[in-house]
XYZ file of N, CA and C in Angstrom:
870
model
N 7.907 110.287 35.928
C 7.368 109.788 34.636
C 8.246 108.818 34.074
N 9.596 109.108 33.986
C 10.506 108.185 33.385
C 10.493 106.883 34.219
N 10.464 106.916 35.513
C 10.483 105.694 36.333
C 9.194 104.887 36.002
N 8.127 105.444 36.035
C 6.874 104.735 35.786
C 6.874 104.019 34.441
N 7.377 104.757 33.384
C 7.466 104.129 32.101
C 8.322 102.900 32.140
N 9.452 103.098 32.859
C 10.441 102.001 32.899
C 9.735 100.845 33.606
N 9.026 101.028 34.682
C 8.283 99.927 35.254
C 7.278 99.309 34.435
N 6.500 100.088 33.679
C 5.528 99.536 32.787
C 6.224 98.620 31.747
N 7.244 99.113 31.209
C 7.914 98.248 30.132
C 8.361 97.002 30.795
N 8.800 97.003 32.014
C 9.351 95.866 32.573
C 8.173 94.863 32.924
N 7.091 95.320 33.238
C 5.814 94.549 33.450
C 5.365 93.970 32.255
N 5.382 94.702 31.068
C 5.090 94.126 29.754
C 6.042 93.095 29.278
N 7.302 93.277 29.491
C 8.150 92.257 29.111
C 8.021 90.994 29.920
N 7.713 91.137 31.256
C 7.514 89.993 32.050
C 6.320 89.285 31.681
N 5.197 90.038 31.168
C 4.012 89.272 30.726
C 4.290 88.519 29.470
N 5.010 89.241 28.564
C 5.330 88.464 27.216
C 6.245 87.342 27.467
N 7.166 87.393 28.434
C 8.112 86.263 28.696
C 7.317 85.080 29.299
N 6.354 85.467 30.192
C 5.493 84.370 30.688
C 4.749 83.719 29.648
N 4.109 84.567 28.710
C 3.341 83.950 27.596
C 4.138 83.136 26.838
N 5.394 83.624 26.311
C 6.233 82.776 25.509
C 6.620 81.513 26.253
N 6.956 81.586 27.503
C 7.301 80.356 28.247
C 6.122 79.338 28.305
N 4.868 79.842 28.505
C 3.788 79.097 28.497
C 3.540 78.332 27.186
N 3.678 79.021 26.132
C 3.490 78.464 24.838
C 4.527 77.421 24.587
N 5.710 77.607 25.058
C 6.835 76.693 24.919
C 6.641 75.448 25.655
N 6.113 75.712 26.913
C 5.749 74.521 27.737
C 4.715 73.632 27.127
N 3.530 74.377 26.790
C 2.584 73.647 26.103
C 2.972 72.841 24.839
N 3.782 73.478 24.093
C 4.311 72.819 22.875
C 5.109 71.584 23.226
N 5.951 71.706 24.255
C 6.854 70.600 24.680
C 5.914 69.452 25.206
N 4.817 69.860 25.963
C 3.945 68.855 26.463
C 3.192 68.086 25.332
N 2.771 68.860 24.242
C 2.154 68.293 23.172
C 3.117 67.287 22.446
N 4.315 67.727 22.363
C 5.357 66.900 21.674
C 5.557 65.523 22.537
N 5.692 65.835 23.814
C 5.902 64.589 24.713
C 4.757 63.691 24.617
N 3.595 64.241 24.705
C 2.355 63.350 24.721
C 2.222 62.675 23.462
N 2.498 63.375 22.357
C 2.522 62.669 20.999
C 3.547 61.519 20.913
N 4.665 61.903 21.455
C 5.702 60.739 21.448
C 5.321 59.513 22.278
N 4.624 59.852 23.490
C 4.200 58.716 24.337
C 3.146 57.906 23.694
N 2.201 58.691 23.063
C 1.210 57.925 22.391
C 1.582 57.098 21.291
N 2.647 57.643 20.528
C 3.220 56.879 19.322
C 3.921 55.634 19.887
N 4.710 55.839 21.029
C 5.430 54.710 21.646
C 4.457 53.626 22.113
N 3.342 54.073 22.655
C 2.303 53.170 23.169
C 1.762 52.342 22.088
N 1.439 53.033 20.988
C 0.794 52.391 19.781
C 1.823 51.444 19.194
N 3.109 51.939 19.103
C 4.107 51.013 18.680
C 4.176 49.751 19.512
N 4.191 49.970 20.809
C 4.271 48.850 21.675
C 3.104 47.938 21.563
N 1.877 48.484 21.431
C 0.670 47.669 21.256
C 0.796 46.908 20.039
N 1.245 47.493 18.952
C 1.308 46.865 17.561
C 2.294 45.756 17.672
N 3.490 45.969 18.352
C 4.454 44.990 18.482
C 3.942 43.832 19.278
N 3.252 44.013 20.336
C 2.590 42.930 21.107
C 1.595 42.253 20.242
N 0.820 42.868 19.574
C -0.157 42.164 18.750
C 0.600 41.370 17.711
N 1.592 41.971 17.115
C 2.290 41.187 16.122
C 3.066 40.035 16.678
N 3.551 40.048 17.838
C 4.119 38.939 18.490
C 3.107 37.914 18.911
N 1.952 38.423 19.361
C 0.837 37.595 19.657
C 0.504 36.686 18.320
N 0.341 37.333 17.286
C -0.111 36.763 15.997
C 1.006 35.708 15.594
N 2.151 36.159 15.737
C 3.285 35.284 15.263
C 3.379 34.134 16.175
N 3.098 34.245 17.474
C 3.136 33.114 18.447
C 2.000 32.157 18.140
N 0.855 32.695 17.767
C -0.247 31.815 17.376
C 0.036 31.069 16.064
N 0.643 31.624 15.133
C 0.981 30.964 13.841
C 2.008 29.890 14.275
N 2.970 30.075 14.980
C 4.021 29.133 15.330
C 3.378 27.988 16.204
N 2.534 28.378 17.063
C 1.962 27.372 17.896
C 1.106 26.382 16.990
N 0.326 26.931 16.031
C -0.508 26.021 15.206
C 0.423 25.271 14.315
N 1.463 25.944 13.803
C 2.331 25.159 12.846
C 3.026 23.926 13.581
N 3.510 24.191 14.776
C 4.207 23.178 15.626
C 3.217 21.994 15.972
N 2.026 22.360 16.329
C 0.988 21.328 16.685
C 0.419 20.577 15.570
N 0.221 21.178 14.427
C -0.285 20.571 13.268
C 0.811 19.544 12.786
N 2.093 19.875 12.739
C 2.972 18.992 12.385
C 3.347 17.733 13.209
N 2.738 17.847 14.642
C 3.048 16.821 15.432
C 1.704 15.847 15.733
N 0.827 16.082 14.805
C -0.407 15.268 15.055
C -0.023 13.754 14.707
N -0.466 12.891 15.566
C -0.154 11.389 15.399
C -0.951 10.765 14.253
N -0.559 9.668 13.830
C -1.245 8.950 12.757
C -2.745 8.554 13.070
N -3.128 8.335 14.309
C -4.488 7.943 14.627
C -5.341 9.160 15.055
N -4.855 10.299 14.740
C -5.618 11.520 15.109
C -6.981 11.518 14.205
N -7.926 12.119 14.741
C -9.219 12.465 14.090
C -9.301 13.865 14.022
N -9.693 14.418 12.838
C -9.851 15.795 12.626
C -11.226 16.032 11.993
N -12.001 17.111 12.512
C -13.242 17.487 11.964
C -13.347 18.988 11.816
N -13.747 19.458 10.712
C -13.890 20.940 10.448
C -15.424 21.195 10.125
N -16.024 21.990 10.900
C -17.454 22.439 10.718
C -17.387 23.925 10.454
N -18.413 24.384 9.782
C -18.530 25.824 9.411
C -19.997 26.232 9.478
N -20.267 27.509 10.074
C -21.587 27.913 10.233
C -21.652 29.445 9.718
N -22.645 29.706 9.014
C -22.839 31.063 8.540
C -23.597 31.813 9.596
N -22.966 32.866 10.207
C -23.548 33.647 11.146
C -24.026 35.174 10.631
N -24.193 35.240 9.377
C -24.492 36.473 8.824
C -23.317 37.289 8.456
N -22.838 37.997 9.459
C -21.601 38.910 9.089
C -20.287 38.128 9.041
N -20.318 36.975 9.731
C -19.146 36.159 9.867
C -19.420 34.766 9.493
N -18.345 33.980 9.305
C -18.402 32.517 9.200
C -17.770 31.998 10.507
N -18.419 31.129 11.364
C -17.979 30.617 12.499
C -17.432 29.300 12.253
N -16.332 28.844 12.768
C -15.743 27.549 12.473
C -15.345 26.829 13.802
N -15.457 25.454 13.715
C -15.040 24.617 14.890
C -14.069 23.632 14.271
N -12.886 23.662 14.610
C -11.770 22.649 14.145
C -11.409 21.795 15.359
N -11.875 20.558 15.249
C -11.808 19.676 16.367
C -10.713 18.484 16.095
N -9.888 18.241 17.150
C -8.933 17.210 17.104
C -9.182 16.262 18.251
N -8.864 14.991 17.974
C -9.220 13.936 18.885
C -7.952 12.845 18.788
N -7.719 12.184 19.998
C -6.452 11.375 20.048
C -5.182 12.091 19.715
N -5.047 13.283 20.395
C -3.773 13.966 20.142
C -3.209 14.409 21.702
N -2.678 13.291 22.351
C -2.282 13.571 23.706
C -1.051 14.496 23.820
N -0.243 14.580 22.909
C 0.892 15.519 22.867
C 0.834 16.675 22.160
N -0.295 16.934 21.441
C -0.424 18.106 20.633
C -1.208 19.180 21.330
N -1.110 20.394 21.092
C -1.849 21.513 21.678
C -1.608 21.439 23.155
N -0.450 21.159 23.571
C -0.140 21.207 25.063
C 0.922 22.194 25.243
N 1.207 22.515 26.462
C 2.234 23.466 26.925
C 3.415 22.803 27.348
N 4.604 23.323 26.873
C 5.851 22.787 27.300
C 6.027 21.384 26.846
N 5.377 20.966 25.910
C 5.516 19.567 25.484
C 5.052 18.426 26.335
N 4.287 18.764 27.456
C 3.753 17.866 28.388
C 2.404 17.282 27.769
N 2.267 15.875 28.046
C 1.038 15.313 27.570
C -0.173 15.893 28.384
N -1.211 16.080 27.786
C -2.462 16.508 28.434
C -3.450 15.421 28.659
N -4.399 15.669 29.690
C -5.304 14.565 29.916
C -6.577 14.763 29.086
N -6.736 15.841 28.295
C -7.847 16.034 27.471
C -7.972 14.986 26.413
N -9.244 14.606 26.280
C -9.637 13.562 25.202
C -9.743 14.161 23.819
N -10.083 15.348 23.797
C -10.295 16.288 22.535
C -10.019 17.725 22.747
N -9.625 18.300 21.638
C -9.250 19.663 21.688
C -10.051 20.363 20.470
N -10.610 21.572 20.737
C -11.349 22.177 19.768
C -10.896 23.789 19.664
N -10.667 24.110 18.474
C -10.266 25.457 18.092
C -11.499 26.202 17.431
N -12.026 27.165 18.162
C -13.303 27.748 17.745
C -13.237 29.175 17.594
N -14.165 29.851 16.920
C -14.407 31.237 16.746
C -15.693 31.613 17.386
N -15.797 32.618 18.286
C -16.938 33.077 18.982
C -17.199 34.573 18.657
N -18.466 34.926 18.347
C -18.715 36.326 18.019
C -18.791 37.138 19.297
N -18.392 38.413 19.244
C -18.398 39.333 20.314
C -19.408 40.421 20.122
N -19.681 41.307 21.114
C -20.557 42.289 21.061
C -20.151 43.353 20.129
N -18.788 43.492 19.969
C -18.315 44.598 19.053
C -18.512 44.187 17.616
N -18.873 42.972 17.216
C -19.068 42.446 15.944
C -17.896 41.712 15.391
N -16.809 41.646 16.152
C -15.603 40.888 15.841
C -15.543 39.414 16.293
N -14.496 38.709 16.255
C -14.478 37.365 16.732
C -13.308 37.121 17.774
N -13.577 36.194 18.605
C -12.569 35.740 19.618
C -12.172 34.382 19.123
N -10.909 34.077 19.149
C -10.387 32.632 18.903
C -10.042 32.009 20.154
N -10.705 30.797 20.495
C -10.535 30.229 21.821
C -10.128 28.795 21.513
N -9.444 28.181 22.483
C -9.026 26.775 22.485
C -9.703 26.069 23.737
N -10.374 24.997 23.373
C -11.235 24.292 24.320
C -10.658 22.867 24.595
N -10.652 22.437 25.860
C -10.294 21.090 26.108
C -11.344 20.368 26.691
N -11.518 19.121 26.121
C -12.668 18.197 26.626
C -12.058 16.949 27.185
N -12.602 16.435 28.282
C -12.263 15.125 28.825
C -13.062 13.959 28.219
N -14.067 14.209 27.541
C -14.808 13.125 26.889
C -14.626 13.309 25.353
N -14.825 12.166 24.773
C -14.671 12.152 23.280
C -15.843 12.938 22.639
N -15.624 13.810 21.678
C -16.675 14.538 21.021
C -16.743 14.170 19.612
N -15.983 13.143 19.153
C -15.975 12.613 17.795
C -15.997 11.153 17.823
N -16.702 10.483 16.928
C -16.793 9.053 16.799
C -15.522 8.549 16.162
N -15.055 7.579 16.774
C -13.806 6.856 16.271
C -13.835 5.343 16.521
N -12.769 4.660 16.333
C -12.896 3.170 16.496
C -12.890 2.767 17.958
N -12.483 3.716 18.873
C -12.338 3.332 20.296
C -13.580 3.910 21.077
N -14.191 5.015 20.621
C -15.101 5.688 21.582
C -16.230 6.307 20.540
N -17.356 6.699 21.324
C -18.501 7.310 20.754
C -18.678 8.710 21.218
N -18.996 9.609 20.343
C -19.006 11.056 20.601
C -20.086 11.328 21.726
N -19.823 12.178 22.697
C -20.741 12.683 23.628
C -21.120 14.092 23.210
N -22.293 14.197 22.681
C -22.713 15.493 22.098
C -22.876 16.509 23.202
N -23.161 15.973 24.402
C -23.380 17.037 25.515
C -22.182 17.383 26.384
N -21.038 17.056 25.824
C -19.786 17.277 26.692
C -19.523 18.773 26.713
N -19.022 19.088 27.873
C -18.691 20.542 28.183
C -17.260 20.658 28.359
N -16.580 21.772 27.915
C -15.097 21.859 28.025
C -14.664 21.976 29.396
N -13.604 21.446 29.710
C -13.104 21.605 31.116
C -12.193 22.741 31.209
N -11.589 23.226 30.224
C -10.885 24.505 30.120
C -10.985 25.063 28.787
N -10.708 26.499 28.956
C -10.989 27.345 27.678
C -9.898 28.439 27.687
N -9.154 28.620 26.674
C -8.148 29.669 26.647
C -8.382 30.600 25.440
N -8.353 31.856 25.637
C -8.512 32.746 24.559
C -7.225 33.070 23.920
N -7.068 32.764 22.685
C -5.908 32.947 22.010
C -5.763 34.363 21.323
N -6.814 34.740 20.719
C -6.947 36.127 20.126
C -8.113 36.795 20.394
N -8.180 38.106 20.500
C -9.411 38.960 20.701
C -9.683 39.834 19.617
N -10.918 40.067 19.249
C -11.437 41.100 18.416
C -10.701 40.945 16.960
N -10.869 39.762 16.410
C -10.352 39.494 15.148
C -11.451 39.789 14.046
N -11.096 40.260 12.945
C -12.112 40.808 11.988
C -12.811 39.465 11.374
N -11.919 38.576 10.725
C -12.443 37.264 10.367
C -11.265 36.170 10.481
N -11.804 34.958 10.699
C -10.686 33.885 10.978
C -11.468 32.578 10.334
N -11.003 32.249 9.213
C -11.586 31.099 8.449
C -10.573 29.874 8.193
N -11.067 28.688 8.245
C -10.302 27.588 7.928
C -10.761 26.933 6.570
N -9.782 26.287 5.953
C -10.080 25.443 4.654
C -9.215 24.188 4.822
N -9.836 23.053 4.520
C -9.076 21.828 4.527
C -8.781 21.435 3.020
N -7.630 20.806 2.884
C -7.290 20.360 1.515
C -7.087 18.814 1.501
N -7.820 18.236 0.582
C -7.817 16.794 0.442
C -6.547 16.342 -0.264
N -5.874 15.389 0.221
C -4.610 14.823 -0.388
C -4.860 14.095 -1.775
N -6.117 13.688 -1.898
C -6.474 12.951 -3.180
C -6.829 13.753 -4.345
N -6.864 15.161 -4.063
C -7.197 16.072 -5.207
C -6.179 17.150 -5.172
N -4.936 16.786 -5.033
C -3.837 17.819 -5.044
C -3.710 18.533 -6.420
N -4.045 17.918 -7.451
C -3.756 18.490 -8.780
C -4.860 19.528 -9.160
N -6.075 19.521 -8.428
C -7.138 20.447 -8.720
C -7.214 21.386 -7.581
N -7.006 22.663 -7.764
C -7.037 23.660 -6.663
C -8.537 23.994 -6.327
N -9.390 23.880 -7.385
C -10.705 24.186 -7.108
C -11.437 23.245 -6.223
N -11.095 21.948 -6.496
C -11.854 20.775 -5.790
C -10.990 20.370 -4.552
N -9.697 20.826 -4.462
C -8.885 20.341 -3.448
C -9.155 20.964 -2.019
N -9.722 22.145 -1.985
C -9.955 22.845 -0.746
C -11.485 22.643 -0.528
N -11.915 22.408 0.814
C -13.191 22.318 1.230
C -13.471 23.057 2.513
N -14.761 23.467 2.722
C -14.996 24.243 3.940
C -15.199 23.451 5.093
N -15.446 22.133 4.870
C -15.808 21.181 6.007
C -14.909 19.997 5.754
N -14.731 19.235 6.840
C -14.008 17.912 6.718
C -14.465 16.980 7.811
N -14.997 15.913 7.465
C -15.534 14.889 8.274
C -15.212 13.444 7.864
N -13.955 13.191 7.363
C -13.561 11.939 6.897
C -12.820 11.239 8.060
N -13.375 10.012 8.385
C -12.820 9.368 9.521
C -11.646 8.427 9.019
N -10.657 8.473 10.006
C -9.425 7.547 9.589
C -8.565 8.180 8.569
N -8.843 9.341 8.141
C -7.809 10.032 7.163
C -7.742 11.545 7.494
N -6.584 12.118 7.467
C -6.318 13.418 7.786
C -6.222 14.287 6.423
N -6.583 15.493 6.441
C -6.346 16.332 5.297
C -4.749 16.502 5.097
N -4.330 16.728 3.970
C -2.866 16.926 3.697
C -2.458 18.296 4.022
N -3.356 19.275 4.087
C -3.078 20.695 4.431
C -4.169 21.415 4.980
N -3.932 22.308 5.853
C -5.032 23.205 6.395
C -4.577 24.718 6.006
N -5.590 25.389 5.464
C -5.310 26.760 5.080
C -6.107 27.724 6.064
N -5.373 28.650 6.569
C -5.955 29.693 7.502
C -6.006 31.051 6.754
N -7.142 31.724 6.709
C -7.401 33.084 6.135
C -7.874 33.923 7.320
N -7.012 34.895 7.562
C -7.279 35.668 8.805
C -6.992 37.218 8.488
N -7.876 37.994 9.048
C -7.744 39.461 9.042
C -7.859 39.999 10.361
N -6.885 40.406 11.020
C -6.850 40.698 12.513
C -7.752 41.901 12.797
N -7.689 42.949 11.920
C -8.640 44.117 12.128
C -9.081 44.568 10.709
N -10.060 45.579 10.760
C -10.747 45.839 9.475
C -9.737 46.553 8.616
N -8.759 47.273 9.170
C -7.750 48.103 8.171
C -6.609 47.222 7.926
N -6.403 46.038 8.514
C -5.225 45.307 8.132
C -5.413 44.537 6.801
N -4.298 43.930 6.346
C -4.295 43.151 5.145
C -4.698 41.646 5.488
N -5.386 40.883 4.620
C -5.661 39.632 4.728
C -4.424 38.726 4.622
N -4.293 37.825 5.685
C -3.169 36.925 5.703
C -3.605 35.489 5.390
N -2.921 34.874 4.479
C -3.091 33.465 4.164
C -1.887 32.573 4.640
N -2.202 31.635 5.425
C -1.065 30.787 6.006
C -1.506 29.343 5.800
N -0.552 28.531 5.296
C -0.805 27.052 5.018
C -0.025 26.260 6.091
N -0.796 25.265 6.634
C -0.080 24.276 7.601
C -0.113 22.886 6.971
N 0.937 22.349 6.832
C 1.107 20.897 6.287
C 0.922 19.931 7.388
N 0.164 18.910 7.075
C -0.012 17.722 8.026
C 0.727 16.538 7.367
N 1.893 16.203 7.849
C 2.626 15.082 7.201
C 1.885 13.780 7.333
N 1.821 13.051 6.310
C 1.171 11.704 6.426
C 1.969 10.889 7.356
N 1.228 10.086 8.303
C 1.903 9.283 9.227
C 1.056 7.925 9.325
N 1.830 6.937 9.780
C 1.156 5.609 9.881
C 0.229 5.605 11.022
N -0.944 4.981 10.881
C -1.881 4.860 12.031
C -1.445 3.641 12.777
N -1.047 3.749 14.054
C -0.618 2.592 14.848
C -1.836 1.535 14.922
N -3.040 1.809 14.952
C -4.011 0.837 14.997
C -4.051 0.009 13.864
N -3.902 0.720 12.574
C -3.760 -0.060 11.352
C -2.639 -0.923 11.274
N -1.505 -0.552 11.856
C -0.275 -1.358 11.903
C -0.481 -2.570 12.724
N -1.219 -2.370 13.997
C -1.414 -3.594 14.781
C -2.361 -4.525 14.114
N -3.369 -3.961 13.484
C -4.475 -4.861 12.847
C -3.749 -5.686 11.618
N -2.898 -4.997 10.868
C -2.198 -5.719 9.835
C -1.306 -6.862 10.414
N -0.626 -6.513 11.534
C 0.244 -7.585 12.130
C -0.576 -8.609 12.643
N -1.700 -8.358 13.121
C -2.572 -9.460 13.726
C -3.053 -10.386 12.483
N -3.428 -9.675 11.436
C -3.889 -10.495 10.195
C -2.667 -11.220 9.733
N -1.587 -10.695 9.668
C -0.482 -11.494 9.075
C 0.010 -12.633 9.986
N -0.206 -12.526 11.205
C 0.296 -13.557 12.172
C -0.269 -14.998 11.892
N -1.638 -15.184 11.781
C -2.138 -16.490 11.430
C -1.643 -17.033 10.097
N -1.477 -16.138 9.116
C -0.958 -16.591 7.793
C 0.474 -17.138 7.947
N 1.296 -16.421 8.824
C 2.706 -16.795 8.971
C 2.747 -18.217 9.659
N 1.734 -18.380 10.600
C 1.747 -19.537 11.379
C 1.441 -20.684 10.450
N 0.288 -20.434 9.612
C -0.139 -21.491 8.617
C 1.090 -21.808 7.617
N 1.724 -20.830 7.261
C 2.722 -21.084 6.306
C 3.921 -21.796 6.862
N 4.257 -21.602 8.133
C 5.277 -22.287 8.781
C 4.966 -23.713 9.103
N 3.695 -23.880 9.545
C 3.199 -25.295 9.723
C 3.111 -26.097 8.485
N 2.763 -25.341 7.337
C 2.776 -26.158 6.066
C 4.131 -26.444 5.556
N 5.016 -25.539 5.760
C 6.448 -25.905 5.378
C 7.035 -27.017 6.281
N 6.675 -27.030 7.617
C 7.163 -28.088 8.425
C 6.562 -29.385 8.235
N 5.156 -29.323 7.936
C 4.549 -30.681 7.537
C 5.111 -31.242 6.243
N 5.310 -30.392 5.259
C 5.934 -30.774 4.001
C 7.349 -31.341 4.172
N 8.066 -30.739 5.089
C 9.448 -31.266 5.312
C 9.328 -32.638 6.099
N 8.372 -32.728 6.857
C 8.267 -34.023 7.540
C 7.819 -35.069 6.561
N 6.881 -34.794 5.660
C 6.341 -35.676 4.689
C 7.507 -36.163 3.793
N 8.261 -35.063 3.356
C 9.364 -35.383 2.450
C 10.445 -36.366 3.082
N 10.609 -36.001 4.326
C 11.526 -36.871 5.177
C 11.107 -38.297 5.333
N 9.777 -38.306 5.570
C 9.107 -39.721 5.696
C 9.229 -40.511 4.316
N 8.961 -39.735 3.246
C 9.080 -40.344 1.987
C 10.479 -40.905 1.600
N 11.484 -39.957 1.951
C 12.845 -40.427 1.733
C 13.119 -41.556 2.536
N 12.670 -41.689 3.722
C 12.834 -42.821 4.637
C 12.295 -43.990 4.067
N 10.955 -43.928 3.698
C 10.347 -45.082 3.057
C 11.045 -45.571 1.770
N 11.433 -44.663 0.898
C 12.221 -44.956 -0.202
C 13.454 -45.800 0.071
N 14.158 -45.338 1.081
C 15.479 -45.987 1.537
C 15.116 -47.359 1.983
N 14.004 -47.508 2.759
C 13.646 -48.788 3.208
C 13.308 -49.729 2.049
N 12.558 -49.238 1.154
C 12.240 -50.045 -0.009
C 13.516 -50.567 -0.808
N 14.413 -49.622 -0.921
C 15.626 -49.937 -1.639
C 16.482 -51.068 -0.796
N 16.493 -50.827 0.496
C 17.279 -51.802 1.288
C 16.583 -53.208 1.288
N 15.159 -53.171 1.243
C 14.501 -54.387 1.160
C 14.737 -55.066 -0.185
N 14.664 -54.257 -1.334
C 14.931 -54.808 -2.678
C 16.240 -55.438 -2.724
N 17.369 -54.643 -2.286
C 18.617 -55.281 -2.284
C 18.799 -56.594 -1.690
N 18.197 -56.602 -0.424
C 18.299 -57.829 0.396
C 17.616 -58.989 -0.283
N 16.374 -58.711 -1.026
C 15.701 -59.741 -1.778
C 16.568 -60.153 -2.976
N 17.158 -59.202 -3.558
C 17.901 -59.452 -4.810
C 19.140 -60.323 -4.430
N 19.772 -60.011 -3.370
C 20.904 -60.888 -2.974
C 20.474 -62.265 -2.576
N 19.255 -62.428 -2.100
C 18.770 -63.788 -1.713
C 18.465 -64.500 -3.040
N 17.808 -63.861 -4.032
C 17.365 -64.493 -5.134
C 18.502 -64.637 -6.309
N 19.569 -64.069 -6.073
C 20.561 -64.024 -7.118
C 20.934 -65.346 -7.814
N 21.782 -65.509 -8.557
C 22.067 -66.762 -9.288
C 22.031 -68.009 -8.324
N 21.029 -68.888 -8.588
C 20.892 -70.026 -7.800
C 22.033 -70.974 -7.833
N 22.505 -71.580 -6.774
C 23.545 -72.606 -6.796
C 23.041 -73.992 -7.066
N 23.377 -74.493 -8.417
C 22.872 -75.818 -8.820
C 24.047 -76.829 -8.546
N 23.557 -77.941 -7.977
C 24.598 -79.121 -7.727
C 24.985 -79.688 -9.063
N 26.387 -80.040 -9.117
C 26.951 -80.548 -10.385
C 26.398 -82.005 -10.592
N 26.103 -82.500 -11.870
C 25.516 -83.856 -12.010
C 26.697 -84.866 -11.681
N 26.134 -85.970 -11.109
C 27.082 -87.045 -10.572
C 27.862 -87.572 -11.823
N 29.204 -87.643 -11.512
C 30.204 -88.179 -12.515
C 30.008 -89.779 -12.575
N 30.383 -90.212 -13.605
C 30.220 -91.729 -13.751
C 31.099 -92.406 -12.725
N 30.534 -93.433 -12.190
C 31.320 -94.257 -11.193
C 31.476 -93.588 -9.738
N 30.903 -92.569 -9.844
C 31.080 -91.962 -8.452
C 29.915 -92.154 -7.651
N 28.686 -92.834 -8.408
C 27.600 -93.025 -7.570
C 27.627 -94.330 -6.897
N 26.462 -94.818 -6.275
C 26.318 -96.045 -5.600
C 26.055 -97.211 -6.488
N 25.601 -96.806 -7.822
C 25.325 -97.884 -8.784
C 26.718 -98.405 -9.281
N 26.818 -99.789 -9.342
C 28.095 -100.282 -10.053
C 28.202 -100.066 -11.456
N 29.418 -99.896 -11.829
C 29.686 -99.575 -13.294
C 29.430 -100.812 -14.253
N 29.095 -100.487 -15.508
C 28.772 -101.651 -16.387
C 29.986 -102.433 -16.607
N 29.747 -103.749 -16.924
C 30.919 -104.634 -17.196
C 31.705 -104.283 -18.420
N 32.951 -104.495 -18.498
C 33.757 -104.173 -19.523
C 33.592 -105.254 -20.564
N 33.194 -104.853 -21.830
C 33.077 -105.914 -22.834
C 34.395 -106.588 -23.076
N 34.364 -107.770 -23.385
C 35.641 -108.518 -23.752
C 36.443 -108.872 -22.501
N 35.798 -108.713 -21.414
C 36.525 -109.084 -20.179
C 36.493 -110.450 -19.865
N 36.834 -110.781 -18.746
C 36.926 -112.141 -18.282
C 35.597 -112.663 -17.882
N 34.629 -111.855 -17.753
C 33.197 -112.408 -17.471
C 32.611 -113.101 -18.615
N 32.980 -112.618 -19.748
C 32.323 -113.461 -20.863
C 32.829 -114.759 -20.759
């Protein structure tokens, strides 16, 4: 009887030990799984944050590098739950490129596209044809992009606002939802973005430094060139006329002096003295002739 009790107690202890070990193992697995999930979430958040920061830096760098002859157009469309925007750039060969290499695209467009989940995708499109009217080309409304890059996925909202440099003192009228001014760039672009429904709204400003339009500089130089030629020809002709006038005056003076020397005090011959002529002198009164 004592041996049987001792075996039963040992079996019960073994069962309890196994149960405790199982509970410990399950707890450890839960802890490890939670730690892995947390690390994955932190890694995903870190990647998303890096992607967002990379996008902001990418936009900031390219906005600051826009040339003076760039054309910018901002269009906005109400899609019900979202506002869709198309921000188009033209004549930007070194902007929105990778590694600073010039791109062959004629125009670049930054657009928002609705997704099935109800969010937005931010894409960058490259066009080989001009899609905006400018001084050198006419827009091709049927142009298709030759390349498309998705910059962000599943964004809650992504909205652009343009600021007119001529209304900097008025914040209410300075920002506009659309921009279609040809030959002039906005002074600032404002981006309002919310990456997901639970995140905070981020407002970022991109400055567009004013730059000279090379086409305007060339036109002004061409206009100034004929005026410069006319002025130089006028000055040269005036100099020639003045030189000719001085020469003619000198000639007149020389002629006058020569004439004056010829006309100067005339030389008169002295009257003939008595007895010096051919006629005989009168007889002396009281002389021998009487």
